Short mmCIF file of C-alpha atoms in Angstrom, two decimals:
data_model
loop_
_atom_site.label_atom_id
_atom_site.label_comp_id
_atom_site.label_asym_id
_atom_site.label_seq_id
_atom_site.Cartn_x
_atom_site.Cartn_y
_atom_site.Cartn_z
CA TYR A 137 100.55 128.40 119.29
CA MET A 138 98.81 125.26 120.62
CA ILE A 139 100.05 123.08 117.67
CA LYS A 140 103.42 122.93 115.91
CA ASP A 141 103.83 123.50 112.18
CA TYR A 142 104.15 119.84 111.26
CA GLN A 143 100.89 119.15 112.98
CA LYS A 144 99.14 121.94 110.95
CA LYS A 145 100.73 120.36 107.79
CA ARG A 146 99.17 116.94 108.77
CA ILE A 147 95.77 118.51 109.40
CA HIS A 148 96.01 120.41 106.05
CA ASP A 149 97.00 117.30 104.21
CA PHE A 150 94.18 115.34 105.61
CA ILE A 151 91.55 117.98 104.92
CA SER A 152 92.87 118.95 101.31
CA GLU A 153 91.42 117.02 98.31
CA GLU A 154 94.89 115.71 97.25
CA PRO A 155 96.19 113.17 99.77
CA SER A 156 99.82 113.63 101.13
CA TYR A 157 102.86 111.91 99.70
CA HIS A 158 102.83 109.31 102.32
CA VAL A 159 99.26 108.35 101.81
CA LYS A 160 99.39 108.37 98.02
CA GLN A 161 102.46 105.73 98.13
CA SER A 162 100.50 103.59 100.65
CA LEU A 163 97.48 103.54 98.50
CA ILE A 164 99.52 102.67 95.61
CA ALA A 165 101.17 99.75 97.53
CA ILE A 166 97.74 98.59 98.73
CA GLY A 167 96.46 98.72 95.12
CA SER A 168 99.28 97.06 93.61
CA GLY A 169 99.04 94.09 96.32
CA GLY A 170 95.83 92.95 94.51
CA VAL A 171 94.01 89.83 95.92
CA MET A 172 97.10 87.56 96.63
CA GLY A 173 99.95 89.92 96.88
CA LYS A 174 103.28 90.14 95.31
CA ASP A 175 106.61 88.20 95.73
CA LYS A 176 109.22 90.03 97.80
CA GLU A 177 111.29 90.95 94.69
CA LYS A 178 108.21 92.46 92.89
CA ALA A 179 106.70 94.60 95.76
CA THR A 180 108.10 97.83 94.17
CA GLN A 181 106.73 100.39 96.62
CA THR A 182 108.58 98.86 99.52
CA ASN A 183 111.82 97.73 97.73
CA LEU A 184 112.23 100.90 95.89
CA LYS A 185 111.71 102.90 99.14
CA PHE A 186 108.75 104.77 97.67
CA LEU A 187 106.73 103.81 100.71
CA PRO A 188 107.99 106.08 103.69
CA ILE A 189 108.57 104.27 106.95
CA ALA A 190 107.49 100.91 105.58
CA THR A 191 108.47 99.07 108.83
CA SER A 192 106.90 101.01 111.17
CA ASP A 193 103.98 103.51 110.53
CA PHE A 194 103.02 102.16 107.26
CA ILE A 195 103.79 98.72 107.75
CA PHE A 196 100.12 97.69 106.89
CA ALA A 197 100.46 98.98 103.32
CA SER A 198 103.71 96.98 103.09
CA PHE A 199 101.93 93.94 104.35
CA VAL A 200 99.09 94.29 101.90
CA GLU A 201 101.47 94.86 99.10
CA ARG A 202 103.26 91.70 99.97
CA TYR A 203 100.32 89.54 100.92
CA GLY A 204 97.32 91.23 99.22
CA PHE A 205 93.74 91.37 100.34
CA ILE A 206 93.51 87.94 101.71
CA GLY A 207 96.67 88.44 103.85
CA SER A 208 95.43 91.79 105.18
CA PHE A 209 91.99 90.14 105.86
CA GLY A 210 93.68 87.55 107.72
CA LEU A 211 95.64 90.00 109.78
CA ILE A 212 92.59 91.98 110.76
CA ILE A 213 90.85 88.84 111.68
CA LEU A 214 93.75 87.89 114.01
CA TYR A 215 93.68 91.25 115.72
CA LEU A 216 89.76 90.97 116.09
CA LEU A 217 90.06 87.54 117.58
CA LEU A 218 92.50 88.89 120.03
CA ILE A 219 90.29 91.70 120.95
CA ILE A 220 87.28 89.24 121.16
CA HIS A 221 89.43 87.04 123.53
CA LEU A 222 90.12 90.09 125.75
CA LEU A 223 86.45 91.14 125.98
CA LEU A 224 85.60 87.38 126.77
CA LEU A 225 88.11 87.65 129.54
CA HIS A 226 86.15 90.73 130.75
CA ASN A 227 82.90 88.78 130.65
CA HIS A 228 84.39 85.67 132.22
CA PHE A 229 86.02 87.56 135.24
CA LYS A 230 83.16 90.07 135.85
CA LYS A 231 83.07 89.45 139.31
CA ASP A 232 86.86 90.41 139.66
CA TYR A 233 86.80 94.18 138.68
CA MET A 234 90.58 94.57 138.28
CA ILE A 235 90.87 91.87 135.82
CA SER A 236 87.61 92.91 134.03
CA VAL A 237 88.49 96.45 133.56
CA PHE A 238 92.09 95.69 132.67
CA ALA A 239 91.11 93.27 130.15
CA SER A 240 88.50 95.32 128.41
CA GLY A 241 90.81 98.50 128.58
CA LEU A 242 93.51 96.53 126.81
CA GLY A 243 91.22 95.26 124.18
CA LEU A 244 90.06 98.81 123.59
CA LEU A 245 93.67 100.14 123.34
CA LEU A 246 94.62 97.41 120.94
CA PHE A 247 91.39 98.17 118.71
CA LEU A 248 91.98 101.79 118.67
CA ASN A 249 95.62 101.62 117.90
CA MET A 250 94.94 99.02 115.00
CA SER A 251 92.05 101.10 113.70
CA VAL A 252 94.01 104.40 113.64
CA ASN A 253 96.90 102.88 112.03
CA ILE A 254 94.90 100.91 109.32
CA LEU A 255 92.64 104.17 108.77
CA MET A 256 95.76 106.43 108.60
CA VAL A 257 97.40 104.16 105.92
CA ILE A 258 94.33 104.14 103.71
CA GLY A 259 93.81 107.83 103.94
CA PHE A 260 90.69 107.86 106.26
CA ALA A 261 92.57 109.59 109.19
CA PRO A 262 95.41 112.01 109.44
CA VAL A 263 99.00 110.52 109.58
CA VAL A 264 99.78 110.75 113.28
CA GLY A 265 102.65 108.20 113.32
CA LEU A 266 101.01 105.48 115.48
CA PRO A 267 102.65 102.11 114.90
CA LEU A 268 100.27 98.85 114.19
CA PRO A 269 100.26 97.24 117.75
CA LEU A 270 102.46 93.99 118.19
CA PHE A 271 103.40 94.12 114.57
CA SER A 272 105.21 97.43 113.70
CA TYR A 273 109.05 97.54 113.88
CA GLY A 274 110.08 99.61 116.86
CA GLY A 275 110.72 98.56 120.32
CA SER A 276 108.56 100.98 122.64
CA SER A 277 105.22 100.13 121.42
CA PHE A 278 105.87 96.46 121.19
CA ILE A 279 107.50 96.36 124.80
CA ASN A 280 104.49 98.51 126.22
CA PHE A 281 101.88 96.11 124.90
CA ILE A 282 103.87 92.97 126.11
CA ILE A 283 104.02 94.53 129.52
CA LEU A 284 100.44 95.16 129.26
CA PHE A 285 99.77 91.56 128.50
CA ALA A 286 102.05 90.35 131.17
CA ILE A 287 100.34 92.34 133.76
CA LEU A 288 97.05 90.91 132.59
CA GLU A 289 98.42 87.34 132.90
CA ASN A 290 99.67 88.16 136.29
CA LEU A 291 96.32 89.40 137.47
CA ILE A 292 94.69 86.17 136.23
CA ALA A 293 97.27 84.05 137.70
CA PHE A 294 97.11 85.51 140.97
CA ARG A 295 93.21 86.20 141.10
CA PHE A 296 92.59 84.11 144.21
CA MET A 297 94.92 86.29 146.43
CA ASP A 298 92.84 88.15 148.96
CA GLY A 299 92.08 91.37 147.35
CA TYR A 300 95.42 91.69 145.86
CA SER A 301 96.95 92.72 149.14
CA PHE A 302 100.72 91.86 150.15
CA ASN A 303 99.68 91.33 153.71
CA ARG A 304 99.59 87.42 153.48
CA LYS A 305 99.65 85.33 156.73
CA LEU A 306 102.46 83.01 156.84
#
């Protein structure tokens, strides 16, 4: 009674030898992308709607089909550069605990969401419906990450305020 029927099915599909329909189609899309990818008209898995939720949960498979291994490697490199930048902010502002913890936490959140989505698409993690951060279609995840980045930028901009207090002397 703790988990719902669809959650049991996701766990069963992940554990079973045969991958689920969603994962099969995403693997076909990834494999058909090859090294350089396909033209938009020739991306059959996405265009013919074999790949479910191609703009949100399985956008990485759609991206790999379109831009190939090189494009997917480039996308992963961009994510890693962003995460490294956040960790460098953590190191740069190590005397300011608020910025340090927030930057490293945002980097970890970005890394976990990216990893789970990519592992889900290639069949190494169960399908959980987690979007690719800052890339998947759907407003709530994108807005949440933009708000988190805006909070980090605000913390950096006002780092010289005395202890982040609102009791300023005029």
